[in-house]
Amino acid sequence: MNAAIDGTFIAILAPFIAAAFAPFVVRMLGHNGSWLLALVPAGIFVHFLGYIDQTAGGAGIASVWDWWPGMGWPLSYLIDGLSLMFALLISGIGTFIVLYSGGYMKGHPQLGRFLSFIFLFMGAMQGLIISDNLITVFIFWELTSITSFLLIGFNHTKEKSRRAAIQALVVTGGGGLSLLAGIILVQLVAGTSDLSTLLTQPGLLQTSPYYLPILLLFLGGAFTKSAQFPLHFWLPNAMEAPTPVSAYLHSATMVKAGVYLLMRVQPIMGDTLIWSIILPIFGGLTLIVGTLLAVRQTDLKLMLAYTTVASLGLLVMLVGTSNTIAIQGAVIYLLAHSLFKGALFMVAGLVDHEAGTRDVTKLGGLAKAMPITFGAGALAALSMAGLPPFIGFVAKEELYLGIWGTELPFLALTITAVIGNALMLVIGFAVAFKPFLGAKVETPKAAHEGPVLMLAGPVVLSLCGLASALFLHWTSVHLLGPMASSVAGTVLEPEFHLFPSAIKANLILSLITVAIGLILFFRLASLRAAMDRVLRAIGWGPDLGFDQFMSGLVLLSHRVIRLIQPGQMNLYMKVAFAATAAAVLLPLILLDELPDWPEMPQMLFYEWGVLAIAVIGLAAVLNANNRLTAIAALGIQGFAVALLFMLFGAPDLSFTQFMVETLSVVILALVMTRLSLYQKDHRSVGRTIVDGTLAVAVGGGFFLLLLSVTQQPFNSELSDFFREHSVAIAHGRNIVNVILVDFRGVDTLGEIAVVAIAGLAILALIRLRPKRKLDALAVADNSNASVKANVKIAQVQETTS
Amino acid sequence: MRTVIFRTTAPYLTSLMVLFSIFVLLRGHNEPGGGFIGGLIAASAFAIYGVACGVPPVRRALVFHPMSIAGTGLFIGALAGVISLFAGVPFFTGLWIYPSIFGVEIALSTPLVFDIGVYLVVLGTIASIALGLEEREKL
């Protein structure tokens, strides 16, 4: 179980490393750089192929790398049939997507950045499906949402792209938060969030009183990611992304993350009444709505996008039955769908790229000009339509077998599936045959065959759809069987047949599907018009609802901000200082822990001198007749304190205090000269009294607090530890520095990250237009606060040493 | 503020302060000093240069945008922790080597790399704030 970095961890890291190098490779080699870059996913694919024999028996391989023992968060992976299938799809299809991107975006100035994003996504998706720990799954889950955001918004100068990107991020990111809540509940109920441990305890979660909230929260994650009705609207909008993204993220891999999650937790959360009610209903609805909406579209990509929604619905519906045969159907369908939909998207992109349009009504007769594209599209469409001898046919046979029954629920599922599959055939044929067959139509560009870079993907994927069916025995023993076993939670050794041995219900259902599909295909135009009328009659959709929701949210936050942030610095400072004074003083008074008055310490004359300087500085602040003098005078007091630190044995702290005081004065003075404030501080008598009281309360409060702290018995455990070990194990005599960079290095890493982020925020505020003067004032206080905060940190660590 | 004396001495003062800041950074493990204070000194050096000679010369002298310097620092800081992983020890374990350069034994360590990261973050962040505030006309 325990291992350090092994090959699989490197395979998980590889896409991230490739992401860092992609822009340089493209700069050197141009679009042909994608040949070189495609070696990365190809290598990962080969690596994972090596696991095929190990998982064939339905076993899972788990490995833990405890990279940070103190954190209690080891990196671990779990490879079984389910994750292996996904890993192979992600790296296999990813190889061709990288190639395809090189051709599709040839000459695009940002190709390097694009490939970088693709690799980041690849790494995130791979991490998601291979992680054993649910928290890690969540992190990768959100990373896929973020990379999807970057890729959808890639053409960021287009308003539609930006909207689609934000929409996808809000929906899938929001779902991710729901998933996180679910994971935390699982952790609380089961005491672990390792999948490999959870999977050994089936029934634990199902019988828990928290089962319903856990399930609903998980479904919140899965349904948003896998675009289930009524949250499906982001996926068609995501088609604003360049076509390689649509083919990769929004059909073959990312949108299946939700299905993956459901399949993964099926053994531990599935097979309950509520599971088998919610999933089939939402899945079935999504299937029907998706296909109907697809019929209405004329844009090739949108037609495919809506059928992707439908296919995801079908998968959710099948997983929801928790029936082993239906699960086997879902497993085959998932493989089939990734292959044919990835290929069809790439075909649509090729048509768009070579002919200049992807409106299906403006295309026709391209077969002569683009024979290879046509061939690949046709093979994929036949698989999508569920015709033999393609893997899509095997999938449909199996899933019909799984859900067929004469009782009402089974009947409902069967009818839903038949209608959905028939419409799927219609769209598949419309995408793959309409643009290529029939009379030649004038297109914006004179069409010709695409480059090899772009043809490789659709050709190989559609041939895989054929080969996986022709060598069905191999596929089922090595891929489908192990995957079905993982999903079902028991070892299955299914036998699938490409050609049915006897005429059973499923074969008849298949024939009915094909018949309905062909009839509808020839009436597509009137069907489309009818759908158009219906949707126009309804007039409202979730997409519009999203806009209403967002504008409501903006309005609400606007009102809240108006309420709690009136924009008056005075008020903010008063509230902050009053709260500080209360937090310091109230516990001391209420708990009766006021310190005793100490004896006057024996101090040397120069120590008194320094103290006097501080007092003089403060007096100067109060009597200053302009603001600049006040700021400088405050600096005097700060320097005096720094001197005191020096005299009483804290050179590091004193050093830092000197620099911080200097910089605070410089920055404050700069801010003051930027703002055309009154030179002098005008305060009414009333305000002087209020402000003075607050100042005395805060200052006095801290005085009392520090006094009572020093009167507590001193625990020297920590200081002894550091004094003893600083030189011995950290090789440093400066204990403060050793603590900062070694003993507590991770804390410091967090702190410098905060410093950098605060810097960015301040920079953004400075750059605001001069008309926003109030904000600039806030800048000064923020910068001052962040510097002061760091001194506080240093002080805290000084006191521990 | 831009008197002839100040403008003439500022470049020397700045270079001395930057040199001193590096000295403070490197001695930090054994004597008072370290990346944080070193970064503050360097940042104030550039702030002084900016006040004396205007912001554009400082930006040209720094070559990179101060925020990129801060970002690089954060990256180096994180990298210092990751190096340990490749040595097969837990994240952020300090590693030391003692190469001999010109006959003098020099102690190099991942905590030093990390401290350099801290130095760059503080330098970049504070310098970008100070320079941003100094170039007011351009806004």
XYZ file of C-alpha atoms in Angstrom, chain A residues 87-474:
388
model
C -7.892 7.150 -17.580
C -7.582 5.463 -20.968
C -10.324 7.631 -22.466
C -8.818 10.845 -21.101
C -5.277 10.135 -22.264
C -6.269 8.357 -25.494
C -8.748 10.953 -26.724
C -6.489 13.647 -25.257
C -3.680 12.569 -27.604
C -5.842 13.198 -30.631
C -7.276 16.407 -29.205
C -3.777 17.823 -28.852
C -3.054 16.921 -32.483
C -6.401 18.264 -33.635
C -5.879 21.552 -31.788
C -2.624 22.043 -33.685
C -4.502 21.821 -36.977
C -7.642 23.614 -35.910
C -5.885 26.582 -34.346
C -2.990 26.681 -36.836
C -1.522 30.174 -36.905
C -3.537 31.348 -33.919
C -1.285 33.618 -31.839
C -2.477 32.036 -28.593
C -2.145 28.387 -29.610
C 0.477 27.797 -26.921
C -1.784 29.118 -24.199
C -4.654 27.061 -25.555
C -2.663 23.834 -25.425
C -1.500 24.789 -21.957
C -5.113 25.021 -20.782
C -5.928 21.713 -22.483
C -3.092 20.029 -20.584
C -4.144 21.608 -17.303
C -7.595 20.232 -17.860
C -6.210 16.833 -18.758
C -4.240 16.737 -15.517
C -7.233 17.824 -13.464
C -9.568 15.304 -15.039
C -7.069 12.495 -14.662
C -6.546 13.420 -11.032
C -10.273 13.451 -10.464
C -10.909 9.931 -11.658
C -7.819 8.362 -10.172
C -7.793 9.873 -6.680
C -8.667 7.609 -3.825
C -9.400 10.353 -1.348
C -12.654 12.260 -1.790
C -11.144 15.575 -0.727
C -8.557 15.184 -3.466
C -11.367 14.278 -5.836
C -13.062 17.535 -4.891
C -9.941 19.591 -5.528
C -9.506 18.123 -8.981
C -13.255 18.440 -9.545
C -13.105 22.194 -9.033
C -9.927 22.375 -11.087
C -11.809 20.904 -14.044
C -14.465 23.611 -13.573
C -11.798 26.297 -13.593
C -10.002 24.963 -16.653
C -13.335 24.592 -18.401
C -14.011 28.254 -17.571
C -10.683 29.248 -19.125
C -11.325 27.211 -22.249
C -14.930 28.299 -22.817
C -13.878 31.903 -22.384
C -10.857 31.421 -24.636
C -12.189 33.903 -27.196
C -12.521 36.410 -24.413
C -13.196 39.341 -26.694
C -16.593 37.855 -27.530
C -19.302 38.753 -25.085
C -21.115 35.456 -25.649
C -18.011 33.466 -24.743
C -17.564 35.372 -21.529
C -21.158 34.841 -20.533
C -20.976 31.131 -21.332
C -17.738 30.798 -19.364
C -19.152 32.481 -16.290
C -22.344 30.494 -16.545
C -20.460 27.202 -16.689
C -18.282 28.236 -13.766
C -21.215 29.308 -11.617
C -23.223 26.163 -12.289
C -20.447 23.564 -12.070
C -18.488 25.407 -9.402
C -21.635 25.773 -7.314
C -22.281 22.065 -7.725
C -18.731 21.441 -6.545
C -19.470 23.225 -3.281
C -22.472 20.993 -2.781
C -20.216 17.998 -3.372
C -17.736 19.300 -0.799
C -20.478 19.515 1.808
C -21.461 15.954 0.935
C -17.887 14.740 1.254
C -17.552 16.336 4.682
C -20.726 14.574 5.797
C -19.371 11.267 4.497
C -16.168 11.886 6.416
C -18.175 12.521 9.591
C -20.402 9.488 9.155
C -17.814 6.966 7.999
C -14.714 8.408 9.657
C -12.795 8.256 6.395
C -12.930 9.809 2.987
C -10.812 7.186 1.269
C -12.822 5.505 -1.434
C -10.889 2.256 -1.133
C -11.958 2.008 2.527
C -15.507 3.200 1.930
C -16.025 0.666 -0.835
C -15.282 -2.159 1.581
C -18.225 -1.077 3.754
C -21.325 -1.207 1.558
C -24.486 -0.442 3.491
C -22.783 1.889 5.932
C -23.902 5.075 4.241
C -27.249 3.769 3.018
C -28.369 3.015 6.569
C -26.994 6.198 8.074
C -29.518 8.811 9.237
C -27.576 11.308 7.149
C -28.028 9.270 3.975
C -30.573 11.612 2.395
C -28.578 14.839 2.828
C -25.399 13.086 1.675
C -27.116 11.741 -1.412
C -28.737 15.063 -2.294
C -25.454 16.937 -1.889
C -23.600 14.438 -4.068
C -26.352 14.643 -6.655
C -26.027 18.438 -6.545
C -22.435 17.998 -7.666
C -23.062 15.256 -10.197
C -26.156 16.778 -11.828
C -24.558 20.174 -12.393
C -21.369 18.713 -13.813
C -23.169 16.243 -16.016
C -25.708 18.845 -17.147
C -28.913 17.161 -15.984
C -32.213 18.897 -16.629
C -33.003 21.610 -15.497
C -29.317 22.565 -15.037
C -28.361 21.457 -18.539
C -28.328 24.918 -20.091
C -24.667 25.682 -19.509
C -23.474 22.823 -21.711
C -24.933 24.015 -25.073
C -23.745 27.529 -24.257
C -20.279 26.115 -23.640
C -20.124 25.417 -27.382
C -18.733 28.942 -27.678
C -15.396 27.292 -26.951
C -13.143 26.239 -29.833
C -14.194 22.847 -31.223
C -11.353 20.776 -29.712
C -12.653 21.860 -26.315
C -16.194 20.854 -27.158
C -14.978 17.482 -28.359
C -12.800 16.854 -25.322
C -14.319 18.539 -22.283
C -17.923 18.899 -23.209
C -18.609 15.517 -24.670
C -15.941 12.902 -24.056
C -14.587 13.599 -20.583
C -15.427 16.443 -18.217
C -19.180 16.281 -18.414
C -18.866 12.591 -17.601
C -17.301 13.475 -14.243
C -20.793 13.583 -12.740
C -21.592 10.175 -14.179
C -18.227 8.936 -12.905
C -19.087 10.124 -9.418
C -22.465 8.387 -9.489
C -20.877 5.198 -10.815
C -18.167 5.412 -8.175
C -20.574 5.745 -5.252
C -23.164 3.361 -6.674
C -21.980 0.458 -4.481
C -22.049 2.595 -1.309
C -24.973 4.934 -1.960
C -26.999 3.213 -4.635
C -29.693 0.581 -4.625
C -32.036 2.435 -2.299
C -35.571 3.556 -2.963
C -34.722 7.233 -3.140
C -31.735 6.582 -5.436
C -33.814 4.555 -7.861
C -36.518 7.235 -7.893
C -34.458 10.431 -8.303
C -31.853 9.246 -10.771
C -34.096 7.597 -13.368
C -36.586 10.487 -13.263
C -33.989 13.208 -13.759
C -31.980 11.087 -16.181
C -35.033 10.186 -18.246
C -36.262 13.780 -18.342
C -32.823 14.945 -19.422
C -32.737 12.300 -22.156
C -36.063 13.380 -23.647
C -35.554 17.131 -23.232
C -32.010 16.918 -24.621
C -32.976 15.045 -27.767
C -36.017 17.240 -28.419
C -33.946 20.391 -28.077
C -31.285 18.883 -30.334
C -33.841 18.391 -33.091
C -34.605 22.065 -33.093
C -31.003 23.176 -33.730
C -29.394 23.737 -37.107
C -25.853 24.377 -35.852
C -23.863 21.131 -36.016
C -22.147 21.739 -32.685
C -25.346 22.654 -30.894
C -27.112 19.576 -32.243
C -24.294 17.456 -30.866
C -24.243 19.380 -27.589
C -27.902 18.686 -26.881
C -27.487 15.013 -27.690
C -24.589 14.982 -25.234
C -26.988 16.286 -22.613
C -29.372 13.512 -23.619
C -26.695 10.815 -23.468
C -25.656 11.933 -19.997
C -29.293 11.688 -18.991
C -29.431 8.157 -20.345
C -26.326 7.200 -18.351
C -27.722 8.674 -15.133
C -31.003 6.859 -15.725
C -29.227 3.529 -16.188
C -26.990 3.943 -13.138
C -30.094 4.863 -11.172
C -31.651 1.458 -11.714
C -28.800 -0.230 -9.777
C -29.525 -3.247 -11.918
C -26.393 -5.127 -13.006
C -27.461 -5.575 -16.598
C -28.497 -1.932 -16.945
C -25.153 -0.981 -15.400
C -23.369 -3.112 -17.952
C -25.374 -1.274 -20.593
C -24.331 2.071 -19.103
C -20.684 1.003 -19.092
C -20.707 0.021 -22.769
C -22.694 3.117 -23.666
C -20.201 5.357 -21.883
C -17.341 3.929 -23.931
C -19.372 4.098 -27.132
C -20.487 7.647 -26.485
C -16.996 8.956 -25.787
C -15.753 7.449 -29.031
C -18.550 8.486 -31.364
C -19.283 11.885 -29.850
C -15.618 12.867 -29.732
C -15.292 11.848 -33.387
C -18.479 13.644 -34.457
C -17.447 16.870 -32.762
C -14.120 16.745 -34.540
C -15.956 16.093 -37.817
C -18.194 19.103 -37.163
C -15.079 21.160 -36.491
C -13.498 19.927 -39.731
C -16.593 20.898 -41.708
C -16.628 24.311 -40.046
C -12.897 24.727 -40.625
C -12.898 23.680 -44.285
C -16.317 24.835 -45.490
C -16.649 27.964 -43.361
C -20.032 27.236 -41.818
C -21.581 24.665 -39.543
C -25.200 25.468 -40.222
C -26.609 22.171 -41.403
C -29.136 23.834 -43.704
C -26.338 25.571 -45.599
C -24.269 22.454 -46.207
C -24.547 19.609 -48.665
C -22.626 17.401 -51.061
C -19.263 17.684 -49.328
C -18.536 13.954 -49.623
C -16.518 14.331 -52.807
C -14.346 17.117 -51.406
C -13.874 15.584 -47.959
C -14.086 11.796 -48.342
C -12.065 10.866 -45.254
C -13.988 13.234 -43.012
C -17.198 11.834 -44.386
C -16.069 8.261 -43.797
C -15.095 8.946 -40.180
C -18.326 10.838 -39.513
C -20.420 8.087 -41.058
C -18.814 5.364 -38.947
C -19.331 7.440 -35.795
C -22.926 8.222 -36.680
C -23.724 4.562 -37.275
C -22.393 3.800 -33.816
C -24.432 6.670 -32.386
C -27.516 5.369 -34.132
C -26.935 1.996 -32.543
C -26.546 -0.039 -35.703
C -24.454 -3.209 -35.998
C -21.589 -3.946 -36.071
C -20.682 -0.963 -33.904
C -20.161 -0.675 -30.170
C -23.201 1.601 -29.968
C -25.351 -1.309 -31.040
C -23.973 -3.583 -28.325
C -24.621 -0.838 -25.781
C -28.201 -0.370 -26.866
C -28.931 -4.102 -26.852
C -27.552 -4.444 -23.352
C -29.341 -1.443 -21.921
C -32.665 -2.471 -23.397
C -32.148 -5.861 -21.828
C -31.477 -4.158 -18.512
C -34.547 -1.957 -18.353
C -37.121 -3.993 -20.241
C -40.075 -5.180 -18.175
C -43.805 -5.212 -18.329
C -44.422 -3.407 -15.048
C -45.171 0.271 -15.247
C -41.786 1.749 -14.103
C -39.862 -0.517 -16.468
C -42.239 0.268 -19.276
C -41.802 3.979 -18.688
C -38.014 3.636 -18.735
C -38.126 1.546 -21.884
C -40.365 3.988 -23.741
C -38.146 6.895 -22.685
C -35.044 5.067 -23.866
C -36.597 4.091 -27.199
C -37.757 7.631 -27.978
C -34.431 9.067 -26.881
C -32.385 6.612 -28.938
C -34.579 7.112 -31.992
C -34.060 10.868 -31.834
C -30.353 10.276 -31.260
C -30.263 8.365 -34.546
C -31.997 11.302 -36.238
C -29.392 13.789 -35.013
C -26.471 11.464 -35.689
C -27.558 11.005 -39.299
C -28.338 14.706 -39.673
C -24.836 15.639 -38.528
C -22.908 12.986 -40.407
C -24.894 12.635 -43.638
C -26.746 15.880 -44.356
C -23.604 18.007 -44.949
C -21.955 15.356 -47.119
C -24.693 13.838 -49.252
C -27.221 15.309 -51.625
C -26.747 18.204 -53.962
C -23.658 20.367 -53.665
C -24.356 23.582 -51.810
C -22.207 26.707 -52.157
C -20.239 27.164 -48.905
C -18.396 30.296 -47.697
C -15.067 28.549 -48.292
C -14.244 26.132 -51.107
C -14.161 22.909 -49.119
C -11.307 20.426 -49.338
C -9.969 17.644 -47.145
C -8.559 18.692 -43.776
C -4.921 18.237 -42.658
C -3.634 14.992 -41.163
C -3.416 16.606 -37.721
C -7.164 17.059 -37.714
C -8.135 13.832 -39.460
C -6.229 11.521 -37.113
C -8.680 11.966 -34.250
C -12.019 11.330 -35.931
C -10.649 8.461 -38.007
C -9.051 6.626 -35.106
C -11.941 7.197 -32.694
C -14.596 6.051 -35.149
C -12.515 3.007 -36.068
C -12.183 2.251 -32.336
C -15.975 2.274 -32.179
C -15.931 -0.449 -34.806
C -12.945 -2.407 -33.496
C -14.160 -2.519 -29.907
C -17.317 -4.212 -31.187
C -15.568 -6.582 -33.596
C -13.187 -7.725 -30.846
C -15.941 -7.666 -28.291
C -14.591 -10.552 -26.250
C -11.287 -8.787 -25.611
